[in-house]
Each structure stands twice: as structure tokens, then as C-alpha cells.
CSV table of C-alpha atoms in Angstrom, one decimal:
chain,number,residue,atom,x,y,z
A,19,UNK,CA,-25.1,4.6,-12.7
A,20,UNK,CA,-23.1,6.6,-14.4
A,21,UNK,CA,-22.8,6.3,-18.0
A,22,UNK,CA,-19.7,7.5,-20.6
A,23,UNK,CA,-20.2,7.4,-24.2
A,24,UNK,CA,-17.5,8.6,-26.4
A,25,UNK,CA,-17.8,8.5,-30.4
A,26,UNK,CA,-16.5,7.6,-32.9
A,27,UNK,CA,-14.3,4.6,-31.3
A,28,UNK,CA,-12.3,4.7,-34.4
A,29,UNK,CA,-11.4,7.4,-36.7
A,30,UNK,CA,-8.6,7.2,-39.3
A,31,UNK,CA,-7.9,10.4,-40.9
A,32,UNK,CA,-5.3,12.3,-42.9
A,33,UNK,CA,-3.0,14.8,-41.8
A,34,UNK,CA,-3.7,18.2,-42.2
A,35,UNK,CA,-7.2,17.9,-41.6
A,36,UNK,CA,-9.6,18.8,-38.2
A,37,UNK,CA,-12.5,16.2,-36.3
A,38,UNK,CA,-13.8,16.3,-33.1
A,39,UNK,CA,-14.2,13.3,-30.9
A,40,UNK,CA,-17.5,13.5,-28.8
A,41,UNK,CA,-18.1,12.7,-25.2
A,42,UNK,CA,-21.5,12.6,-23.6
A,43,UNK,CA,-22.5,11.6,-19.9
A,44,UNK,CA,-25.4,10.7,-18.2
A,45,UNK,CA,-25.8,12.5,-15.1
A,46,UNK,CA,-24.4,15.9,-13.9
A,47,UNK,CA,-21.0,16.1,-13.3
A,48,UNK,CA,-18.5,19.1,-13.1
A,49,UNK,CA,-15.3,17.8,-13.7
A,50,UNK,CA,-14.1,16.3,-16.7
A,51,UNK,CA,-10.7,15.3,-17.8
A,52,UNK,CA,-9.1,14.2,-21.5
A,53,UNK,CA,-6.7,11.9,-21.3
A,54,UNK,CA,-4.2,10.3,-23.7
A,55,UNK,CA,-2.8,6.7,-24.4
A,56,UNK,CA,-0.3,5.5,-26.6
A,57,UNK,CA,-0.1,1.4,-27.0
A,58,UNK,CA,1.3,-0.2,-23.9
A,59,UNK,CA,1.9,3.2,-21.8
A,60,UNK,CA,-0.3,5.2,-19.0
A,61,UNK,CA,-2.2,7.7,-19.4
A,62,UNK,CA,-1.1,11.7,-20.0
A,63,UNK,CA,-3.6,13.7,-18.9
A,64,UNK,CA,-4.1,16.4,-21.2
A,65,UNK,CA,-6.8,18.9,-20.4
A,66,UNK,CA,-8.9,19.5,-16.9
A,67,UNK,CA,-12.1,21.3,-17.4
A,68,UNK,CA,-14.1,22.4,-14.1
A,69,UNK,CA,-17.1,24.7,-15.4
A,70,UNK,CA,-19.8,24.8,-17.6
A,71,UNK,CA,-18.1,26.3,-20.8
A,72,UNK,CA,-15.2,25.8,-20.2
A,73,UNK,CA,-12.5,25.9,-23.3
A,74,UNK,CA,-8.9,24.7,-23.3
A,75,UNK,CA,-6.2,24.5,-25.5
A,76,UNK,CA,-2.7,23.0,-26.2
A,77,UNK,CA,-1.1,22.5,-29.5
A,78,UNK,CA,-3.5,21.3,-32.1
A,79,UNK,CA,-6.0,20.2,-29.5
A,80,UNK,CA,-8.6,22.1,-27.8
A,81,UNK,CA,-11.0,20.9,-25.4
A,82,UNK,CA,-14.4,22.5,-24.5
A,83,UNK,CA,-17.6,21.4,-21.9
A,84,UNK,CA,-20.8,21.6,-21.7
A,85,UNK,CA,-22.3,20.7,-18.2
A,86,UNK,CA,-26.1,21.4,-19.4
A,87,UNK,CA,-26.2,19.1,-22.3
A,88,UNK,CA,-23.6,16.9,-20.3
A,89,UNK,CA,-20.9,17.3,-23.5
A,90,UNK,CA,-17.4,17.5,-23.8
A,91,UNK,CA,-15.6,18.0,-27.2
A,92,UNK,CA,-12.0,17.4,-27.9
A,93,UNK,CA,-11.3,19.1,-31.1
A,94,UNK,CA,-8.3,18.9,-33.5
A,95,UNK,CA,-7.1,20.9,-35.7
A,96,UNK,CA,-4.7,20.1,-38.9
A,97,UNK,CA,-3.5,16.9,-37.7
A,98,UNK,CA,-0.1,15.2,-37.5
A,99,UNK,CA,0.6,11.7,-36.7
A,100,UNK,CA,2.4,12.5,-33.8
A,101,UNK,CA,-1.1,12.8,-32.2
A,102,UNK,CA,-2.0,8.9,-33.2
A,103,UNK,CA,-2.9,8.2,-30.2
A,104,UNK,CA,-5.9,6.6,-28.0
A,105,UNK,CA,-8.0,9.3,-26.5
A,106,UNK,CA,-10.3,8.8,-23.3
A,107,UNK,CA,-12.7,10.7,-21.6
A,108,UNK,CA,-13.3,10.9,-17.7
A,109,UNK,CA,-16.1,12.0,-15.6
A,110,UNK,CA,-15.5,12.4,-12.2
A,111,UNK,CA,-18.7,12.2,-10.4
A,112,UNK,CA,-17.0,12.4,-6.7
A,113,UNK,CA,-18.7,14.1,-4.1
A,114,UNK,CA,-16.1,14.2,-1.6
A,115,UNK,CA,-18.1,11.9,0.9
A,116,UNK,CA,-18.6,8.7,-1.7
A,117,UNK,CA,-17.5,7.9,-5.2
A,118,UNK,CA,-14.2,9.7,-6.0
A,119,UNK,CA,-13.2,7.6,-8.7
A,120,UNK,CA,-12.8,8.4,-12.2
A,121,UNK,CA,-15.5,6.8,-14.6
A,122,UNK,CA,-13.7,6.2,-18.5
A,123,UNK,CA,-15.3,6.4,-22.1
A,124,UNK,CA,-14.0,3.3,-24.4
A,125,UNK,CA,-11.7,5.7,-25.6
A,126,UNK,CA,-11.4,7.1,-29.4
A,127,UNK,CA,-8.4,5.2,-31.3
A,128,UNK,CA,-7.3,7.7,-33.3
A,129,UNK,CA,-5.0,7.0,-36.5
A,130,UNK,CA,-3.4,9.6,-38.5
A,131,UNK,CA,-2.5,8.7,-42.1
A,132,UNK,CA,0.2,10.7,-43.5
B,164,UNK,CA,10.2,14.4,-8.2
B,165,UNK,CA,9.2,10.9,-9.4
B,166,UNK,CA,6.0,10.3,-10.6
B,167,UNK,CA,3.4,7.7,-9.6
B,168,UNK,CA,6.0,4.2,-8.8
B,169,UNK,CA,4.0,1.0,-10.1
B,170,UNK,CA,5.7,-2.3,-10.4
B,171,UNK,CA,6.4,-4.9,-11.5
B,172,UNK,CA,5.9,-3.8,-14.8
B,173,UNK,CA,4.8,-6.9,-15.8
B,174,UNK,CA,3.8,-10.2,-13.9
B,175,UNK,CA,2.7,-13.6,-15.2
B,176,UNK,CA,0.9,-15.8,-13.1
B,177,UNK,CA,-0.5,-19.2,-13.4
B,178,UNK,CA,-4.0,-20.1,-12.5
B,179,UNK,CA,-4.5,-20.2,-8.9
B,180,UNK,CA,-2.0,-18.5,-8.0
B,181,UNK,CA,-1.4,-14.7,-5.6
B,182,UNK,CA,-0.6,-11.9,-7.7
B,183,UNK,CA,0.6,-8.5,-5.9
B,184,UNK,CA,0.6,-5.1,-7.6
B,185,UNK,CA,2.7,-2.6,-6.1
B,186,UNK,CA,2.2,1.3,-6.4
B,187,UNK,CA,4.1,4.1,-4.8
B,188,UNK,CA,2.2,7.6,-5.2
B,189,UNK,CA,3.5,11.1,-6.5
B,190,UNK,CA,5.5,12.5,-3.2
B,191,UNK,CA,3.0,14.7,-1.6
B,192,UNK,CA,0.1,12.9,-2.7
B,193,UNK,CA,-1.6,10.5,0.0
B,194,UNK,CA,-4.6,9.7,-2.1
B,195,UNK,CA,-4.5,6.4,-4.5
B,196,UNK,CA,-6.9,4.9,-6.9
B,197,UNK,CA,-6.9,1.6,-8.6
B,198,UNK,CA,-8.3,1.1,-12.2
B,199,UNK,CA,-8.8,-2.3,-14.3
B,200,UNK,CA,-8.5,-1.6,-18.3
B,201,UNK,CA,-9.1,-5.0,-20.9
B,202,UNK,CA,-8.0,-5.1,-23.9
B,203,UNK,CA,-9.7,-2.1,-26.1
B,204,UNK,CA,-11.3,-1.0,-22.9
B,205,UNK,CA,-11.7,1.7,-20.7
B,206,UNK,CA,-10.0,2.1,-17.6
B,207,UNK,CA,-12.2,0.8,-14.7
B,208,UNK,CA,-12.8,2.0,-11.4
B,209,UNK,CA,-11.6,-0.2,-8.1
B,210,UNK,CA,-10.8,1.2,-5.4
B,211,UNK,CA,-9.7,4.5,-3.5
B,212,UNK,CA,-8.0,4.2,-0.8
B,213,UNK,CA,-5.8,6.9,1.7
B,214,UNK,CA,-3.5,5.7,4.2
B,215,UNK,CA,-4.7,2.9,6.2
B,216,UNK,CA,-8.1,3.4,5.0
B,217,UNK,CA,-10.4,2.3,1.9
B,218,UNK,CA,-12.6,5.1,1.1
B,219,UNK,CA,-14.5,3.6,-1.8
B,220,UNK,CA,-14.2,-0.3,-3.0
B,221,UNK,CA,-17.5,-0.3,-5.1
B,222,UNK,CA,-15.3,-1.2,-7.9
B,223,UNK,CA,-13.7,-4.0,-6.4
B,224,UNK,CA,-14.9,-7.6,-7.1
B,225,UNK,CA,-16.0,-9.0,-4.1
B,226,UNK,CA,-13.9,-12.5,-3.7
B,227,UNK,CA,-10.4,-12.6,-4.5
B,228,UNK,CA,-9.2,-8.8,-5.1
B,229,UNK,CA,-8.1,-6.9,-1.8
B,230,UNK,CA,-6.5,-3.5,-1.5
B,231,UNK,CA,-4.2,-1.9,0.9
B,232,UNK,CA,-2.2,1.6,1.3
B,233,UNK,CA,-0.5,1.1,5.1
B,234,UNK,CA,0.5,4.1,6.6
B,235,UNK,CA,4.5,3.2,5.4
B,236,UNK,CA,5.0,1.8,2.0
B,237,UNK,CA,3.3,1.5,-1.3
B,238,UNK,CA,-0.3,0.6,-1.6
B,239,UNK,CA,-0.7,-2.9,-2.8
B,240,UNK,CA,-3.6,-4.4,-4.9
B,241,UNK,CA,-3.5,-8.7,-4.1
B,242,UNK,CA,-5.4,-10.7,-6.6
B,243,UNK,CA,-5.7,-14.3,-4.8
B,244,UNK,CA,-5.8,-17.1,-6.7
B,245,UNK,CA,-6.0,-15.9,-10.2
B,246,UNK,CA,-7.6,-17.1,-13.3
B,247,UNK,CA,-7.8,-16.1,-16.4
B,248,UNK,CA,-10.3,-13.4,-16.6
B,249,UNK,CA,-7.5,-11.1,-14.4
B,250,UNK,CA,-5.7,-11.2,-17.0
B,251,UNK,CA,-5.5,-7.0,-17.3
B,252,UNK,CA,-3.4,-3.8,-17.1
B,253,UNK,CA,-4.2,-2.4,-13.2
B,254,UNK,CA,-3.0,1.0,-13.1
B,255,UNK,CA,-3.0,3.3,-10.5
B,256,UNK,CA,-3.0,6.9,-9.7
B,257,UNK,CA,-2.3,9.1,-7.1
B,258,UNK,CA,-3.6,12.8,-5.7
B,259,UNK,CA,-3.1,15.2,-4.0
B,260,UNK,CA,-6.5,15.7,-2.2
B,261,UNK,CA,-9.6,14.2,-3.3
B,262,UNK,CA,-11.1,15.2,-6.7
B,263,UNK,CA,-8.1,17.0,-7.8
B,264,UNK,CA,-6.1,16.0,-10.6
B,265,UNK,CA,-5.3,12.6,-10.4
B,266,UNK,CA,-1.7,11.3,-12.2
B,267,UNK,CA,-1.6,7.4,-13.2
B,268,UNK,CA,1.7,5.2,-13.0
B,269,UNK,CA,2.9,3.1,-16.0
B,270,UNK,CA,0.8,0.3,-15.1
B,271,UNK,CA,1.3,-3.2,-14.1
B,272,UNK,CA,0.3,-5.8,-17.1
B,273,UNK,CA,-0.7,-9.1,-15.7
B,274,UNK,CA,-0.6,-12.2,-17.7
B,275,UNK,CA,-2.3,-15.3,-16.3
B,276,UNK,CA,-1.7,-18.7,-17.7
């Protein structure tokens, strides 16, 4: 079964400064998707990543992955609180002839203090 | 070009009774996926379904939840005779083809009492 960890869960930080959130899965997957969640809404997807080393970015955000050590980063950098926000993780592990569904991380709740 | 159609937007339901989610895909898209998410959760995987056929329910519990996607219409999600532990925002999401990019509705909240 596949397994989707993402840390921290919570992070509070100030604006202006950078953090990663981490996301680590179990079994070999290449396709991995950041998603984002404000209270009560759907999800924006934010960043698609399809290879091993892949790097995106948009805005203060930049996503990379790492299909060997099964890792995906989602960086930020100089934060606002505009980007206060809950931030998931999803692997999909489809093959095209079985599971095509997305499997989530708890998600990072991420507060940004002015 | 509208994005993925859920509704209602909310539904309240007492104990025991049907509750029916409704979603409409993207235009273009005929694939559509189903997702639980509880409070400070994760979204859940259900079901994936094309028109007129379920390609994956492994997500699905197996009494009481049923999903359809006719060849006309929306693709509906029934919950039968609810209780408490439904109680949960059901999104769903549509695609283009399978394992593409995937783009979620707003999400229907359901309340049971």
C-alpha cells in the first residue's frame, strides 16, 4: 500500500523568511502533484512534476522531485501571508490498467505571521 | 469553459437517510474521480469511474456508498442511509485521459445529524 508522508503538518512562520515542506513516498511513483487548499475551498493544483529531477517554479514557490529517494520538496522563498494556505502532496501511482487515483499526504497547514 | 460542476454545495442529512452528490466534469474531460477528506485530513481516494463504467472502486466502502457516471448527465456518488461517520467534504475531479492532470470541483460538504 502506498504510503504519503508529508512534514511538518504545521509550520507557522514569519514573512520574509524561506522553509521547505517535505514529502516522502513509499513505493515508486513518477508522477507527483502539489496542491493547494484554503479553508472551506477545493484544491488549486499548483505544480505537476513527471521525472526524476524535476524542478518547477511559480512565484515564491518552487517544487523539485526526487524519484530515487521517493522525495518531493516544495520550497518557499521570502514568504507572504497571501500563501497561508494548506498544502498537500499527491502520488499518483496509476498504471493505466488499475489504480488511477490520487493517493494525499495530511497536508502541511501553513501559517504566515506578518 | 466551466470547471468541474459539484453540487449541492452543501447537504445535511439525518441519520438513515439517502444522500446524493452530484458532479459535472471539465467539458472535454470524460474521466471522474471521487475523494473523501475529514476534518484535518487528506483527501481519500473512492472511486474512478468513465462513462457507464467504474474503473477502480477500491476506495469505496463496501455497503452503503455507490457511484455512477451514465453516459448523459453528471456522475453521482449515493450514500444510503447515512450516519454519522459520512459526515465529510466528497470532492470530485475530472480528466482528460487517465493519469493526466486531474482538476477538482468545489466540493460537496455533508452534514449528518
Amino acid at each position: 500500500e502506498l504510503k504519503v508522508e508529508q512534514n511538518p503538518l504545521f509550520l507557522s512562520m514569519q514573512e520574509g523568511k524561506n522553509y521547505t515542506i517535505y514529502c516522502n513516498y513509499s513505493t515508486t511513483s513518477d508522477r507527483l502533484y502539489w496542491y493547494r487548499q484554503d479553508p472551506g475551498k477545493s484544491l488549486e493544483s499548483l505544480f505537476v512534476l513527471l521525472s526524476n529531477g524535476a524542478v518547477k517554479q511559480e512565484g515564491r514557490l518552487m517544487a523539485s522531485l526526487d524519484t530515487k529517494a521517493r522525495l518531493s520538496t516544495l520550497h518557499i522563498t521570502a514568504a507572504v501571508h497571501d500563501l497561508s494556505a494548506t498544502y498537500f502532496c499527491a502520488v499518483d501511482m496509476g498504471s493505466g490498467g488499475g489504480a488511477d487515483g490520487l493517493t494525499f499526504g495530511k497536508g502541511t497547514h501553513l501559517i504566515i505571521q506578518p | 469553459n466551466a470547471g468541474v460542476m459539484q453540487n449541492p454545495r452543501h447537504l445535511v442529512r439525518r441519520r438513515g437517510q439517502e444522500a446524493r452528490l452530484r458532479c459535472s466534469p471539465m467539458k472535454g474531460h470524460s474521466h471522474v474521480y471521487w475523494y473523501r477528506q475529514l476534518p484535518e485530513e487528506g483527501l481519500k481516494f473512492m472511486v474512478y469511474l468513465q462513462k457507464e463504467n467504474i474503473i477502480d472502486e477500491s476506495g469505496m466502502p463496501k455497503e452503503r456508498f455507490s457511484a455512477e457516471f451514465p453516459k448523459e448527465g453528471p456522475s453521482i456518488l449515493r450514500i444510503q442511509q447515512v450516519v454519522r461517520g459520512d459526515s465529510a467534504a466528497y470532492f470530485c475531479a475530472s480528466s482528460r485521459q487517465g493519469r493526466t492532470e486531474a482538476f477538482f470541483g468545489q466540493g460537496t460538504r455533508l452534514t449528518v445529524v
